Coordinates of C-alpha atoms in Angstrom, one line a residue:
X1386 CA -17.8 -4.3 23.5
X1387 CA -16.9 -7.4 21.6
X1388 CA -13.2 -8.6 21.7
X1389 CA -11.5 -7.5 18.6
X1390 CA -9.5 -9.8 16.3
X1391 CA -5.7 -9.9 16.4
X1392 CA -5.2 -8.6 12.7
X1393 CA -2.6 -9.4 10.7
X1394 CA -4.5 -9.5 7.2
X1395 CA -2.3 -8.7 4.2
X1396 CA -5.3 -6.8 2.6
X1397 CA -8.4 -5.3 3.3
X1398 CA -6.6 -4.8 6.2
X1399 CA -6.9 -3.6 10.0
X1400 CA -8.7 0.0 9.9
X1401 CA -8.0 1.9 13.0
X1402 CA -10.8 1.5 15.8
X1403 CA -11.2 4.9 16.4
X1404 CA -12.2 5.6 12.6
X1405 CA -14.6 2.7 12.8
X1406 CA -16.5 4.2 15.7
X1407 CA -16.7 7.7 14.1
X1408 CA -17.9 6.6 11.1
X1409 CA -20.6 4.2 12.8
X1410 CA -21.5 7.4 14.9
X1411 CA -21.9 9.2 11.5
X1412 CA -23.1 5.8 10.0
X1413 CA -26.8 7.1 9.6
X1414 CA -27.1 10.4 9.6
X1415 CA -24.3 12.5 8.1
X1416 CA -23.9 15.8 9.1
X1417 CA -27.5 16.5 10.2
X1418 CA -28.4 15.4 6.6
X1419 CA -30.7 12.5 6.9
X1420 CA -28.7 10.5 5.1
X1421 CA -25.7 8.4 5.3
X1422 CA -23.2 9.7 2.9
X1423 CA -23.5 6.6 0.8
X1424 CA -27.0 8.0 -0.1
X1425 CA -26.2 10.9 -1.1
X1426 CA -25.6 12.8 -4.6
X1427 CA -22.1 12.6 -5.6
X1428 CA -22.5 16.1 -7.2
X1429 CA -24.0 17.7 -3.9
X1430 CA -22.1 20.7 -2.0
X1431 CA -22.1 17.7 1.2
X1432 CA -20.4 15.0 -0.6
X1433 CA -17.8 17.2 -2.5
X1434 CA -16.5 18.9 0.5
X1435 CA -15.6 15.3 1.8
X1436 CA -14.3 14.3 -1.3
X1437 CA -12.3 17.7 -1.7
X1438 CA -11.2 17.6 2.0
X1439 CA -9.4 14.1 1.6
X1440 CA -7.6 15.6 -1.9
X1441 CA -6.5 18.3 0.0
X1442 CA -5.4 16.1 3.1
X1443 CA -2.9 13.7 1.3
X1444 CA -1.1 16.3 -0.1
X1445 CA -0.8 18.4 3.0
X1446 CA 0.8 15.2 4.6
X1447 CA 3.1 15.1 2.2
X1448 CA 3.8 18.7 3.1
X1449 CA 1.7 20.1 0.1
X1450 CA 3.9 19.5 -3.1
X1451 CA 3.8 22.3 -5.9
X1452 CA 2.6 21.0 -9.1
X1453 CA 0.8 17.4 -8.1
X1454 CA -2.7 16.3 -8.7
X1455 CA -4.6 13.9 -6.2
X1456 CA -7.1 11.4 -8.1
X1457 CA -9.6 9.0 -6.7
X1458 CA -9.9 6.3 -9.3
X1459 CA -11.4 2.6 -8.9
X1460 CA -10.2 -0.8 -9.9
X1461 CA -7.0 -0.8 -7.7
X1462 CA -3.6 -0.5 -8.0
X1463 CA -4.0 -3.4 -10.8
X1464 CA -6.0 -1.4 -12.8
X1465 CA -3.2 1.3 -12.5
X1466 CA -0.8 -1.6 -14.2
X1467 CA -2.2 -1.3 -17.6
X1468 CA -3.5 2.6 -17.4
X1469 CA 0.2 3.8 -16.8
X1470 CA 1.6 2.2 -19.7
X1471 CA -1.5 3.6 -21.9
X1472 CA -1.3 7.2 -20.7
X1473 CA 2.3 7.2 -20.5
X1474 CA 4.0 4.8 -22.8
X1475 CA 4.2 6.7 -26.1
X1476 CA 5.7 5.1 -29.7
X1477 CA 8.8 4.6 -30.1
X1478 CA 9.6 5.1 -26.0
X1479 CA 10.7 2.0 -23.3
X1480 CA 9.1 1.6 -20.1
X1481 CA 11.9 0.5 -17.6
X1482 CA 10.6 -1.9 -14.4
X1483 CA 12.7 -2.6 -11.2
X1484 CA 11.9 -6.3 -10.7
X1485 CA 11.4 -7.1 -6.6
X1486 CA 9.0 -9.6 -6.9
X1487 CA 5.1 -11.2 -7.3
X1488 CA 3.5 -7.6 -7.7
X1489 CA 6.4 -5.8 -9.6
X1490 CA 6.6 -8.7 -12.0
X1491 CA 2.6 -8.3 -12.6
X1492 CA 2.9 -4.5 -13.5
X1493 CA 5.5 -5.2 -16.0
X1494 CA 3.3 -8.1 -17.9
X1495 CA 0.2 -5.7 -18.1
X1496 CA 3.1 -3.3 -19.5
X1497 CA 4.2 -5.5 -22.2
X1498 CA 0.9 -5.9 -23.5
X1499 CA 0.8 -1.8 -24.2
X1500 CA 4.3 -1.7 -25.7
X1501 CA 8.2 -1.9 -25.6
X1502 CA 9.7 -2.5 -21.8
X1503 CA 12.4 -3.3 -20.3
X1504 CA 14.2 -4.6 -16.9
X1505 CA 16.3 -2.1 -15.8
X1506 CA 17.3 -4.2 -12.1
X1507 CA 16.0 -7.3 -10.9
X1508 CA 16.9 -9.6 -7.6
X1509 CA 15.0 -12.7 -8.9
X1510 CA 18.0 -14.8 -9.0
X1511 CA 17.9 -13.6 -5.1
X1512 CA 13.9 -15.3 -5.3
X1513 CA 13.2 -11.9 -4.5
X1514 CA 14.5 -12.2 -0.6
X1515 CA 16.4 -8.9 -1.0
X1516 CA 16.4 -5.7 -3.5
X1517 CA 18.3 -5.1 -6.7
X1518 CA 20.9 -2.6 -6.5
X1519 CA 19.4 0.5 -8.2
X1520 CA 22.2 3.4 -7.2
X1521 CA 23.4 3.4 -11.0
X1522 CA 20.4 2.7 -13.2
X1523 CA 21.2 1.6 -17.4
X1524 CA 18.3 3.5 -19.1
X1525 CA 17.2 3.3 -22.7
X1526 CA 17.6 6.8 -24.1
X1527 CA 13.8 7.7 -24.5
X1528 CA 12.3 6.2 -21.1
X1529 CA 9.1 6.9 -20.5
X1530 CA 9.1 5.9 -16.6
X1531 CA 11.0 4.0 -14.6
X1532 CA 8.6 2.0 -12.2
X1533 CA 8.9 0.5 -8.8
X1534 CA 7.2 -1.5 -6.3
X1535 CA 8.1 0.7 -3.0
X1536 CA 7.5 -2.4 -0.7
X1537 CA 6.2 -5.8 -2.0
X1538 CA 3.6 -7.1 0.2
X1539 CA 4.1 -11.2 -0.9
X1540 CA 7.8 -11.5 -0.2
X1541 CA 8.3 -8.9 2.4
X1542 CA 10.8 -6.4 1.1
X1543 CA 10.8 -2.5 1.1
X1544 CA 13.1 -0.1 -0.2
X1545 CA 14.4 2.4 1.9
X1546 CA 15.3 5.2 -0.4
X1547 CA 14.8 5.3 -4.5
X1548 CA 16.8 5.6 -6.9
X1549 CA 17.4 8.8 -9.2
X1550 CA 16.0 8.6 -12.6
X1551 CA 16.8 11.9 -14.0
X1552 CA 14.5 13.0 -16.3
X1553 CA 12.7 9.7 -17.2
X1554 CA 9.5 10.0 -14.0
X1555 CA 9.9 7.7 -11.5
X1556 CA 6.6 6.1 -10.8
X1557 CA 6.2 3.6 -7.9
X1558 CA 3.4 1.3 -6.6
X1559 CA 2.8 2.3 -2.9
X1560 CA -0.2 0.0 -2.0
X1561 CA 1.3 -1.5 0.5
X1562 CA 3.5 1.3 2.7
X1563 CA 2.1 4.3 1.7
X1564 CA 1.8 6.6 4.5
X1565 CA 3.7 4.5 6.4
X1566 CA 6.5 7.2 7.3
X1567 CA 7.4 10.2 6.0
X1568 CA 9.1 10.6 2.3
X1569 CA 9.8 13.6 -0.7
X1570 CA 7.2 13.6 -3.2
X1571 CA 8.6 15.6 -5.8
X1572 CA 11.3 12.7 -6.1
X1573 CA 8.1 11.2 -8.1
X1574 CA 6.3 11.8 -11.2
X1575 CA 3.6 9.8 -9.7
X1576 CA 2.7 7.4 -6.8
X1577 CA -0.6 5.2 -6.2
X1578 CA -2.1 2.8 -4.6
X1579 CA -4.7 0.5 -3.1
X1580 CA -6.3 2.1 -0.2
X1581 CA -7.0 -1.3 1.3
X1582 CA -3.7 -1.6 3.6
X1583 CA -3.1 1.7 4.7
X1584 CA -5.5 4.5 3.6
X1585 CA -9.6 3.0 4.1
X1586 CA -10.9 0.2 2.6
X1587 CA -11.4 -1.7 -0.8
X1588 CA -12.9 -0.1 -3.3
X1589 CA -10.7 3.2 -4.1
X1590 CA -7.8 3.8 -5.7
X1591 CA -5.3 6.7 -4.7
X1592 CA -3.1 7.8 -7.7
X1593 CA -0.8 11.6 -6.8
X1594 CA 1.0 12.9 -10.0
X1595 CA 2.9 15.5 -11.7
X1596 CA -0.1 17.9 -13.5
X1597 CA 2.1 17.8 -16.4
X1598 CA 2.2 14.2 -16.6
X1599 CA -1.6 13.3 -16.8
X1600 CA -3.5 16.5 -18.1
X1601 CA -3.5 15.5 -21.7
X1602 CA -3.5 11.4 -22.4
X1603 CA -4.0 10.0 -25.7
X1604 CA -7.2 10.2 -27.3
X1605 CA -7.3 7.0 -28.7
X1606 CA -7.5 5.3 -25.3
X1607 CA -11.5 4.4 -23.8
X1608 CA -12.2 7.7 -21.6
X1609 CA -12.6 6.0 -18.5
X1610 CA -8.9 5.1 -18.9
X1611 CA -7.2 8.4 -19.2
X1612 CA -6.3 9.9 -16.2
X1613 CA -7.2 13.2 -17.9
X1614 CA -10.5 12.8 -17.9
X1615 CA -10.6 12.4 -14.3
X1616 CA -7.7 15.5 -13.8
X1617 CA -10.8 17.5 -15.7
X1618 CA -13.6 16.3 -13.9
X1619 CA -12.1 16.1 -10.3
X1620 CA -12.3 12.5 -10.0
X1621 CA -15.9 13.2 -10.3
X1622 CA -16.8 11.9 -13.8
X1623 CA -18.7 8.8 -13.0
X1624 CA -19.8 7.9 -9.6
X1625 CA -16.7 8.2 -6.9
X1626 CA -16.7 5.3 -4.4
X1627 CA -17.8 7.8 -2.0
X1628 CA -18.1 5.8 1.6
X1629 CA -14.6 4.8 0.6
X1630 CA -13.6 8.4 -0.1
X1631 CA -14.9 9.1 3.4
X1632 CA -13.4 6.6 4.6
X1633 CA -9.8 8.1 3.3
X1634 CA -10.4 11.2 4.7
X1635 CA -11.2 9.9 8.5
X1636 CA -8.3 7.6 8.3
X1637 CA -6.0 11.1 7.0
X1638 CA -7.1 12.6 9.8
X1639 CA -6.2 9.5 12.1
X1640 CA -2.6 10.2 10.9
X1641 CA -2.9 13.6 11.3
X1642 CA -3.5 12.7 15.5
X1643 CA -0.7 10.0 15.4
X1644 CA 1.8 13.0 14.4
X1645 CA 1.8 12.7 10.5
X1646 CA 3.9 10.4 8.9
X1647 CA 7.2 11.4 11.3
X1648 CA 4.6 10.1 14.2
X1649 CA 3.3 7.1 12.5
X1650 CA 6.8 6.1 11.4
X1651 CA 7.9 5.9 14.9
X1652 CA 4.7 3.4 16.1
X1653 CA 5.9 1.7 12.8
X1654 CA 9.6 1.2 13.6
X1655 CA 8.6 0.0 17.2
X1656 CA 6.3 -3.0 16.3
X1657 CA 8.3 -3.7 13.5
X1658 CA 11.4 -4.2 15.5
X1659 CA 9.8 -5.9 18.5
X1660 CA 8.7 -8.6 16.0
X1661 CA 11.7 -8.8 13.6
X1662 CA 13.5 -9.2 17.4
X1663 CA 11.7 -12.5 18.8
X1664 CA 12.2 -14.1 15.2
X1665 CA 15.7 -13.0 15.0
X1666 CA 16.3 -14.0 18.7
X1667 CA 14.6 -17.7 18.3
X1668 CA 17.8 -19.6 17.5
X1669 CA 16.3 -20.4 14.0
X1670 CA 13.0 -21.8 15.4
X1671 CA 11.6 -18.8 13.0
X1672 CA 13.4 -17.4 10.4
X1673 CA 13.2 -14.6 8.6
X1674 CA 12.7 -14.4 4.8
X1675 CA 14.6 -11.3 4.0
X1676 CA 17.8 -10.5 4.1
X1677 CA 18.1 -7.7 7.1
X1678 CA 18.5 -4.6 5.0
X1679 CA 15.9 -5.0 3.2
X1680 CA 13.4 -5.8 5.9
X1681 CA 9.7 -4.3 5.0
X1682 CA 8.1 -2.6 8.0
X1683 CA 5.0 -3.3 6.4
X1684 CA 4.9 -7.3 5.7
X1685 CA 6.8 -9.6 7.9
X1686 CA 7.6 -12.9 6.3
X1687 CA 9.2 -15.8 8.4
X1688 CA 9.5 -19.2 8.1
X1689 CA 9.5 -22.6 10.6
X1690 CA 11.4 -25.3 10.3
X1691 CA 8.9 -27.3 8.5
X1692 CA 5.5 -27.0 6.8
X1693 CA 4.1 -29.1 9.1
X1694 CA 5.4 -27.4 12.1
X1695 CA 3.7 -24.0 10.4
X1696 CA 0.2 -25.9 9.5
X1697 CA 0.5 -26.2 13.7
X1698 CA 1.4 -22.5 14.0
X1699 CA -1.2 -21.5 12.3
X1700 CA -3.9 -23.3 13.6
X1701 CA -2.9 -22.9 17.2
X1702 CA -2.5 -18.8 16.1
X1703 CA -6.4 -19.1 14.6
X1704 CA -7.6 -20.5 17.7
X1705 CA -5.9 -17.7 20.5
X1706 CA -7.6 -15.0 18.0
X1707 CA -4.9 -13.9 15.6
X1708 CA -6.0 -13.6 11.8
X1709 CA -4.2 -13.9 8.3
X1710 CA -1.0 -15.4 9.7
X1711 CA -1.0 -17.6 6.5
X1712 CA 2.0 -16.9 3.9
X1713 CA 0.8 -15.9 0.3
X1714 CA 0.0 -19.0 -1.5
X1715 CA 2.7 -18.6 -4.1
X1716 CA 5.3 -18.4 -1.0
X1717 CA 4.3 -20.4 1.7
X1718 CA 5.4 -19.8 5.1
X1719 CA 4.1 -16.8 7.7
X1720 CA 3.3 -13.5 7.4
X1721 CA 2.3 -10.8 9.9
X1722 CA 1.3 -7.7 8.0
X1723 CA 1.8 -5.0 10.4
X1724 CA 0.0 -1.7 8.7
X1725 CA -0.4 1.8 10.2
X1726 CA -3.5 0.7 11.8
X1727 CA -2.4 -2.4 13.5
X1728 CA -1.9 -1.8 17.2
X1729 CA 1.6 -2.2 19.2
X1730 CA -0.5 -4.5 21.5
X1731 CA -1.9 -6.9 18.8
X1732 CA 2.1 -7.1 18.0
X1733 CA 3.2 -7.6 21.8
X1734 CA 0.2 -10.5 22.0
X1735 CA 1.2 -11.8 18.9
X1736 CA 5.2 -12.3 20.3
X1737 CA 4.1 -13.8 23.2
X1738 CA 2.5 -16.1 21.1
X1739 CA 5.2 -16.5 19.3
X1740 CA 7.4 -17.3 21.7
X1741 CA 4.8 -19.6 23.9
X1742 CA 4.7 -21.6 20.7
X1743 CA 8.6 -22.2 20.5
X1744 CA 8.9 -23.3 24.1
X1745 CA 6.1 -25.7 23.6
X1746 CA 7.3 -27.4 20.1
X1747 CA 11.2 -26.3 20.0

């Protein structure tokens, strides 16, 4: 077999091997079908039992929630920056936004263009290197949502725990550290995200909400864009991504071996820490970005003590194997992104790396 890459891309992401080799098993000939699933009708009894079977999956990982419907929409989680607000963000109401950085401070501009919003915490005098304070939230008497950004992927923060919004829905972008340990639904109107970091690949877009919330959107919105039209029609209104959906549900079930979330957590906590460890233990030959409490499991940023030293660090990291070290380009610096389905031993090899590199240029 060929040598696989150390992976440490932000997004699409590392997939887990052994959902790679089931699906090219299955690649071909699906289910004693003939087809692959990618050929197949979306509206055939084959196809929907997949695409059911992965609805049914998320929220029974979640420990099956009363009340929440499971969509498969397209177009990412920006895509799901301007459909919120248009669904959700009725006249005369304020969208509130917890400001944490590059991703949070994108949702809020699509916001604006819909209608009246407002920051209700923000740690950009911090540049974003730790969280806001959100234990006592100001809100604006009729709030439609209160949003957040549950772990942003460029700077390399992550909440913890979330703040209570009372009755205003709190509604939170989880591309980047869904399923990445365990936490209470119901604390949410509504979560989504990109599946490209945690859940499958590119090209699907998971959104779980409060029936309540999306059953009936405004009818002067395109159809495509309401999320009841795809609460109605199962997600199933216009073509699905289905190899994506597929995808989903092998991944799910991946979990589902690791231990759920409580099992995934663990491997998460352990890479995590062996890696925050040998930057924290250099002697500021790295550095981490964040400030400790904060710390993202997901996205670890650090920096060197110069550019030029990281140009070196980089290119000496490109050449032993290990991919997507490179900071965001609005940042700078490094960045390991360390998702579910990146191994403990791509994070041992990388610290060893790491710490090869500091004895030879420290």
């Amino acid at each position: 077999m060929t040598k696989r890459a150390y992976n440490f891309n932000a997004g699409p992401a590392a997939l887990p091997l052994e959902v790679l080799e089931r699906a090219q098993a299955e690649f071909v000939d699906f289910r004693n079908t003939g087809m692959s699933i990618m050929e197949m009708s979306h509206r055939g009894a084959v196809y929907e039992s997949v695409h059911n079977e992965a609805q049914e999956r998320l929220l029974s990982l979640l420990g099956n929630p009363k009340g929440y419907k499971v969509l498969f929409l397209q177009g990412g989680a920006s895509t799901q920056f301007a459909m919120l607000p248009m669904n959700l963000l009725g006249e005369g109401q304020t969208a509130s936004y917890i400001m944490t950085g590059s991703w949070a401070k994108k949702a809020l501009s699509e916001a604006k263009l819909i209608g009246e919003t407002q920051i209700a915490a923000s740690s950009e005098a911090d540049k974003f290197m730790k969280l806001p304070d959100v234990s006592n939230l100001q809100l604006p008497e009729r709030t439609a949502y209160v949003h957040i950004t549950s772990n942003e992927t460029i700077e390399g923060t992550q909440f913890k725990s979330f703040p209570d919004t009372g009755s205003a829905p709190l509604i939170a972008d989880m591309s980047s550290d869904i399923f990445c340990k365990p936490f209470d639904l119901n604390q949410f109107g509504m979560i989504y995200a990109g599946a490209q970091k945690n859940l499958g690949p590119s090209g699907i877009t998971v959104v779980i909400a409060r029936e309540e919330l999306v059953s009936e959107s405004p009818k002067t919105i395109p159809t495509m864009f309401r999320y009841s039209t795809h609460v109605d029609n199962n997600s199933l209104y216009n073509t699905p991504p289905s190899f994506s959906v597929y995808m989903v549900n092998e991944v799910l079930k991946w979990i589902e071996e690791q231990g759920g979330l409580a099992g995934v957590e663990q491997k998460n906590i352990k890479k995590a820490e062996l890696l925050y460890n040998t930057i924290d233990s250099s002697g500021d030959f790295y550095r981490g970005c964040v400030v400790p409490e904060d710390r993202s499991l997901m996205n670890v940023t650090f920096r060197l003590a110069s550019e030029e030293l990281e140009k070196k660090f980089i290119k000496a990291s490109e050449q032993e194997g290990f991919v997507g070290l490179k900071g965001h380009r609005s940042v700078g610096g490094l960045r390991a992104s360390i998702y579910n389905a990146a191994p403990y031993e791509s994070v041992k090899a990388l610290t060893d790396f790491m710490n090869h590199f500091q004895q030879t240029n420290g």
